[in-house]
Coordinates of C-alpha atoms and ligand atoms in Angstrom, one line a residue:
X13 CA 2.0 16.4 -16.5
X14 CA 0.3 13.8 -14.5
X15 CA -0.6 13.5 -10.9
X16 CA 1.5 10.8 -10.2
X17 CA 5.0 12.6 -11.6
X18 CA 3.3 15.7 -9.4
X19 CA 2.6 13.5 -5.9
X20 CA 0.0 14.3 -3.5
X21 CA 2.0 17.4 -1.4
X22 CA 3.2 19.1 -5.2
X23 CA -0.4 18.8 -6.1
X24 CA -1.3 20.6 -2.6
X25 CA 1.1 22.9 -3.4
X26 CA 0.1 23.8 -7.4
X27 CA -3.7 24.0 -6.2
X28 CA -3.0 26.4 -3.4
X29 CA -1.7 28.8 -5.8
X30 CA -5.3 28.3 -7.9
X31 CA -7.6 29.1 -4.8
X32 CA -5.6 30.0 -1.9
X33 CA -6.8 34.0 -0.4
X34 CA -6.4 36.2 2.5
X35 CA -8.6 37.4 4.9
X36 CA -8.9 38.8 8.4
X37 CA -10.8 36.3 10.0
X38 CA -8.5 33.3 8.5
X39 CA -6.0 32.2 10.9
X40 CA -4.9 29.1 9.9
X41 CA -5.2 28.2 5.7
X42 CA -4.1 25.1 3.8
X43 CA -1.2 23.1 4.6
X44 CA -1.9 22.0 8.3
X45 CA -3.5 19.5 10.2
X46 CA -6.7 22.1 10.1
X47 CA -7.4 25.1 8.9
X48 CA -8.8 27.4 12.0
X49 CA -10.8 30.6 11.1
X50 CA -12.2 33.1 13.5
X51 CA -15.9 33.6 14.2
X52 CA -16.5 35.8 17.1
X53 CA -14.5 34.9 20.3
X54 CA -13.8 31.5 18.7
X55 CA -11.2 29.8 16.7
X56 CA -12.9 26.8 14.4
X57 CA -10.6 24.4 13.3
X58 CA -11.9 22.8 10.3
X59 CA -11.0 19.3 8.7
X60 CA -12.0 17.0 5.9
X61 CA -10.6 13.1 5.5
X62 CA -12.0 10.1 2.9
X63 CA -12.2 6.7 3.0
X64 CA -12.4 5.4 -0.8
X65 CA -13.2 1.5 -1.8
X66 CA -9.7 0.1 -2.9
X67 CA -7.8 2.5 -1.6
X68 CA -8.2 2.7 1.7
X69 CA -10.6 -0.1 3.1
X70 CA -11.6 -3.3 0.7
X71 CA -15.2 -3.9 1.3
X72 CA -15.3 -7.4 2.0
X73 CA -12.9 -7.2 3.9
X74 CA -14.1 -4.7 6.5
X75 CA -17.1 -4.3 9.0
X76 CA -18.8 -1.3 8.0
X77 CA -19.1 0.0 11.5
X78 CA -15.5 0.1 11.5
X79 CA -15.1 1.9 8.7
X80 CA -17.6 4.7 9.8
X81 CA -15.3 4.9 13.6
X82 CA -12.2 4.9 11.1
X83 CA -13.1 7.7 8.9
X84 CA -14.4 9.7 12.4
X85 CA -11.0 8.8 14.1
X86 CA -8.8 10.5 10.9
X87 CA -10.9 13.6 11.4
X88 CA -11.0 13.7 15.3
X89 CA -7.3 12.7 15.3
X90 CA -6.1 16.3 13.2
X91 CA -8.2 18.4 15.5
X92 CA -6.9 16.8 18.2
X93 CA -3.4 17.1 16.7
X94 CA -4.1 21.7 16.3
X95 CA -4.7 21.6 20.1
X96 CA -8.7 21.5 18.9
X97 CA -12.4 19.3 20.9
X98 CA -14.6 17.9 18.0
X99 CA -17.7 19.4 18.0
X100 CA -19.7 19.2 14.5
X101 CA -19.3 16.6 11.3
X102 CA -20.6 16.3 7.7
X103 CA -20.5 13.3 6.3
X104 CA -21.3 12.9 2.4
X105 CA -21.0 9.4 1.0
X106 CA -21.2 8.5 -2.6
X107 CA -22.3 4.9 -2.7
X108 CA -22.9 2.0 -6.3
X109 CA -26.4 1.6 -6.6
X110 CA -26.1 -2.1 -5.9
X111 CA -24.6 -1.6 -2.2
X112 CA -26.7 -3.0 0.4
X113 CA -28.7 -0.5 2.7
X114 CA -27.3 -2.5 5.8
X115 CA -23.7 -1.6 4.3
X116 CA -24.4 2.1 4.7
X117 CA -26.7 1.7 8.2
X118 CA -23.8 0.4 9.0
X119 CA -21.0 3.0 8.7
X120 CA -24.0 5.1 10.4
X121 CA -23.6 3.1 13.0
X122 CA -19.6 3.2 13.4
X123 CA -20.2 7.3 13.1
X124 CA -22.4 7.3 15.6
X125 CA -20.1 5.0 18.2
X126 CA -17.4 7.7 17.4
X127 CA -19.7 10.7 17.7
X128 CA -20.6 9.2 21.3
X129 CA -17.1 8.1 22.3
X130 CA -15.3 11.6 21.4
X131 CA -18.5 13.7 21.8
X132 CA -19.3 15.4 18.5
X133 CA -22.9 15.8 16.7
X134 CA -23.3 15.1 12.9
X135 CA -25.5 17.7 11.6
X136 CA -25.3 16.9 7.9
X137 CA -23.7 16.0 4.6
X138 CA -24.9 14.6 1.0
X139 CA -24.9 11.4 -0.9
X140 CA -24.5 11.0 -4.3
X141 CA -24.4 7.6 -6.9
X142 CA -20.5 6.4 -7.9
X143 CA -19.0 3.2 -8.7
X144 CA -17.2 2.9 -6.0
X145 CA -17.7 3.3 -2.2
X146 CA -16.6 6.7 -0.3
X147 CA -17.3 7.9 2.4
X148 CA -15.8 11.8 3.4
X149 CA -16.2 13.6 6.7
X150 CA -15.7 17.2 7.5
X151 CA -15.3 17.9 11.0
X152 CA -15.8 21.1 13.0
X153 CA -13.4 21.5 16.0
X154 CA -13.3 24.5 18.6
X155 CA -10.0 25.9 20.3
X156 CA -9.2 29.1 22.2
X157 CA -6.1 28.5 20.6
X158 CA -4.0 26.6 17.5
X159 CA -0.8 24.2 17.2
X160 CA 0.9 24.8 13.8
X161 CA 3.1 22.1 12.5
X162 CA 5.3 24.9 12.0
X163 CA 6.5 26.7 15.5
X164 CA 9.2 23.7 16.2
X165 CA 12.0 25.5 17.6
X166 CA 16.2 24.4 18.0
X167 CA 16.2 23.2 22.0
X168 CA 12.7 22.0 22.2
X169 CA 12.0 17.7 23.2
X170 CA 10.2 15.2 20.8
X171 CA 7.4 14.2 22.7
X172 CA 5.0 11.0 21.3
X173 CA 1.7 9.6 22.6
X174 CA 1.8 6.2 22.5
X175 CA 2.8 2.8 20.2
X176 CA 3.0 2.8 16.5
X177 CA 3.5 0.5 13.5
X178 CA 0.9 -1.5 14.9
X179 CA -1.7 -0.5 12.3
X180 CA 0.4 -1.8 10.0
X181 CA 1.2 -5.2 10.8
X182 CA -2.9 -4.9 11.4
X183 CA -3.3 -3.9 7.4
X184 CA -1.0 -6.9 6.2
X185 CA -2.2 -9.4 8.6
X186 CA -6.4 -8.3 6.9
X187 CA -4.4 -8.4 3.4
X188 CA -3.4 -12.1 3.6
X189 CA -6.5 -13.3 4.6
X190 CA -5.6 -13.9 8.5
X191 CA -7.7 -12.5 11.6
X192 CA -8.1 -15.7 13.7
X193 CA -5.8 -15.8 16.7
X194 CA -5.6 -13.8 19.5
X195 CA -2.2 -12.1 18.6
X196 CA -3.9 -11.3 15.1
X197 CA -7.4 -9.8 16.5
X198 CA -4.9 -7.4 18.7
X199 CA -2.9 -5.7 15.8
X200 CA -6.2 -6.1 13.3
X201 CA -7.9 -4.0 15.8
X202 CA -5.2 -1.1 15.7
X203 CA -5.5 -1.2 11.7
X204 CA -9.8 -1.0 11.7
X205 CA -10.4 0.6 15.6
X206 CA -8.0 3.1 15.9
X207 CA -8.1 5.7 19.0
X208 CA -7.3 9.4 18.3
X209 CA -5.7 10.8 20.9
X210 CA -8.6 13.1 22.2
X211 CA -7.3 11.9 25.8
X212 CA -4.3 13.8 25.7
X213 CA -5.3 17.6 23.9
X214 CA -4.6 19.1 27.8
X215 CA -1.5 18.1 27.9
X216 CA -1.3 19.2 23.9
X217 CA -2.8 22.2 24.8
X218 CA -0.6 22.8 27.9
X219 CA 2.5 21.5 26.5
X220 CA 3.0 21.2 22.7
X221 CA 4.6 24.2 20.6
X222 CA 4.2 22.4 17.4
X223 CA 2.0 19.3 16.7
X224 CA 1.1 16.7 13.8
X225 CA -1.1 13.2 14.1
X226 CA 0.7 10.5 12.7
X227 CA -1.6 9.4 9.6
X228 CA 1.0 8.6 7.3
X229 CA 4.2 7.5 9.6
X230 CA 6.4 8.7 12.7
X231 CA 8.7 9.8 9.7
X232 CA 7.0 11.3 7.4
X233 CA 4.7 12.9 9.5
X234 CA 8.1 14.7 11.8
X235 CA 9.3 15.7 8.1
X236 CA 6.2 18.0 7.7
X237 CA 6.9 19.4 11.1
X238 CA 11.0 19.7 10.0
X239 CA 10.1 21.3 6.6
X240 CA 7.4 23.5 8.1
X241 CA 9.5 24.8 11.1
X242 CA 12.4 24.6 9.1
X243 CA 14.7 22.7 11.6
X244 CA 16.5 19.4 12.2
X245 CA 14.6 16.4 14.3
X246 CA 16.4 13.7 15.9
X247 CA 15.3 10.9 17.1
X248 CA 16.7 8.6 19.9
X249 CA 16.2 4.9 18.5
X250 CA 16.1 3.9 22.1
X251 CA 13.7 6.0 23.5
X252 CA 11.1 5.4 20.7
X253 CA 8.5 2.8 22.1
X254 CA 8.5 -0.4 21.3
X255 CA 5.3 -2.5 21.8
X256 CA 5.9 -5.6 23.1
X257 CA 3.3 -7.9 20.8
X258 CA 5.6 -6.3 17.3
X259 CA 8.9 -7.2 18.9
X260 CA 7.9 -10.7 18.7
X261 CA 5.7 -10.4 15.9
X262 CA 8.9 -8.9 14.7
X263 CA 11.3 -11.9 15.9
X264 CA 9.3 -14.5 14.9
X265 CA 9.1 -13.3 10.9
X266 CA 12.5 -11.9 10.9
X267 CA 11.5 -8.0 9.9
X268 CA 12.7 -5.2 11.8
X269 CA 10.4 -3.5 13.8
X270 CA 11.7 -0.3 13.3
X271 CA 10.7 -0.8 10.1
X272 CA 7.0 -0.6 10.9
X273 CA 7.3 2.2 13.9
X274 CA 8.8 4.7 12.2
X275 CA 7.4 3.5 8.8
X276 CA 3.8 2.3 9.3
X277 CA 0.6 4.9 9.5
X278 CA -2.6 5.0 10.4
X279 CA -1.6 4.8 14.3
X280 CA -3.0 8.1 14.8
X281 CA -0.8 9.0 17.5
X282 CA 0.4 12.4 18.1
X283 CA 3.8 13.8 18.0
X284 CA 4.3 17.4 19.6
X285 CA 7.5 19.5 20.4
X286 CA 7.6 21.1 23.6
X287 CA 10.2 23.5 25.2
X288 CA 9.3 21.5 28.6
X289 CA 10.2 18.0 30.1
X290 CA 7.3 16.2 30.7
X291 CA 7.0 13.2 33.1
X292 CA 3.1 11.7 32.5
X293 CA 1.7 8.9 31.6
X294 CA 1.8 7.5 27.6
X295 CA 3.7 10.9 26.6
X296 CA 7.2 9.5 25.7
X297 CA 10.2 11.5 25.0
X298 CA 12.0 10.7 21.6
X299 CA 14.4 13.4 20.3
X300 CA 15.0 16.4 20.3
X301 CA 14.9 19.7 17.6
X302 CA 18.1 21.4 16.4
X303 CA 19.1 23.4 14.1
X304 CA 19.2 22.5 10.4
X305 CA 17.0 20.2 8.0
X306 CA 15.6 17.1 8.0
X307 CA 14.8 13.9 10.1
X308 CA 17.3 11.9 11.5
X309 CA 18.1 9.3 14.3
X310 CA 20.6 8.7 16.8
X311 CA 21.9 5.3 17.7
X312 CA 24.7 4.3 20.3
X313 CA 26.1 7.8 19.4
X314 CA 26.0 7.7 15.9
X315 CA 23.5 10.1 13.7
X316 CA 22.2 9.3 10.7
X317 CA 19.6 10.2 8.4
X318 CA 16.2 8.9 7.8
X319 CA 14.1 8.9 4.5
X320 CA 11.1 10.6 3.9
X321 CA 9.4 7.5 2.7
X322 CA 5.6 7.3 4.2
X323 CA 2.2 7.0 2.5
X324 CA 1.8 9.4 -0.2
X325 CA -1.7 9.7 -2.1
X326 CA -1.2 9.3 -6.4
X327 CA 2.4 8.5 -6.5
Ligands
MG557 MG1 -3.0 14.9 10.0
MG558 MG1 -6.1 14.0 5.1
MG559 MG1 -5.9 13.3 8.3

């Protein structure tokens, strides 16, 4: 069999089997966010993300400083996401011998805005020779406590932290060569500056039951928290936020917006369930958790379902 007739989350699923084990002190083991072990009084929540050449940035097409704040932000953003504070990295890079040291200073440079901005230390990592570039963090958070994607419960609110599908309309606006107006900069900025929610983990850590950061898309992302809970999520298409600049992005190229909100990735927003109603700032309400299976949304009465498409790694 091949990996692309397996998909990224069968592979998951086949290597767990291989390597995954038991032990006292692990809390959390794969298929989350993070995994979270216990040392002492203290949970660690423990994360690795990549950012490969062709796949997920094309080099002349980036700023290397934004790739090393992007590849920080996918890290920050899943500890963030388990209720975690970032606290130590790793970074190993494996770089073409012809790649300019200023490329590499560079991503340095984005790590180290990141590491400043959301206050974590890099204290290592390796670098190795490849034909292509990629750069891979591992990232250290600490917690007195975890949010699972799977302790969504029937009754509890859909809660989200802010806009997305702007990422999106970022990626295709860098892919067809544009990046010159004002409107483009602002959606281009989402796709290569991205903020993880690190603004919002006490009102995670106060509110949310179950959690995920939205790295692949609203959808796909509430279907790991659906399967994983095994329940039924509904959204309400008219509480879902709507950013102003995509509605017209939207109008004026005749897509549907909805297309990229519930669709697009690399927002790096969080969605949480929560057994509360919350009234604060950038924490909107969108649905709610029943009982069943699967992700579905609710418009002018009428329910229907919604498909699991989303950003999936070797299919
Ligand atoms: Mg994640
Ligand atoms: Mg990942
Ligand atoms: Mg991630």
């Amino acid at each position: 069999m091949k990996l692309r007739d397996l998909g990224e989350f069968g592979l998951i699923d086949r290597i767990s089997r291989i390597v995954l084990s038991t032990d006292p002190d692990i809390l959390v083991s794969i298929g989350d966010d993070t995994a979270c072990v216990k040392v002492g009084d203290r949970n660690w929540l423990l994360t690795v993300d990549t950012q490969v050449e062709n796949v997920h940035f094309i080099k002349s097409k980036i700023n290397p400083v934004d790739l090393g704040w992007k590849l920080s932000t996918s890290n920050v953003s899943d500890v963030v996401s388990c209720g975690g504070k970032p606290r130590f990295a790793l970074v190993s890079v494996s770089l073409p011998k012809n790649l300019e040291v200023e490329f590499v200073e560079g991503v340095y440079r984005g790590i180290k805005e990141a590491q400043e901005y959301y206050g974590f230390k890099t204290i290592g990592g390796n670098i190795t020779s490849s034909n292509q570039i990629m750069v891979d963090m591992t990232l250290i958070g600490e917690s007195q406590t975890f949010i699972p994607r799977s302790s969504a419960k029937e009754g509890q609110y859909v809660y989200l932290t802010g806009f997305t599908g702007l990422s999106r309309v970022g990626l295709e606006m860098i892919l067809s060569g544009k990046g010159v107006s004002e409107e483009e900069v602002y959606f281009i900025k989402r796709h290569y500056r991205p903020l993880a929610r690190l603004d919002k983990l006490n009102t995670i850590l106060r509110f949310a039951k179950s959690s995920i950061d939205i790295s692949d898309g609203l959808v796909s992302d509430l279907y790991h928290i659906s399967e994983q809970s095994g329940v039924k999520i509904v959204l309400e298409k008219d509480r879902v936020p709507v950013d102003d600049k995509l509605r017209l992005y939207c109008l004026k190229n005749r897509t549907d917006p909805y297309d990229y909100i519930l669709y697009g990735g690399e927002d790096y927003q969080i969605v949480f369930t929560s057994d509360e109603l919350i009234e604060e700032e950038d924490i909107y309400l969108i649905g709610y958790v029943e009982r069943g299976e699967g992700v579905y949304i609710k418009e002018e009465g009428r329910v229907s379902g919604l498909s699991k498409r989303g950003f999936n790694h070797l299919v």
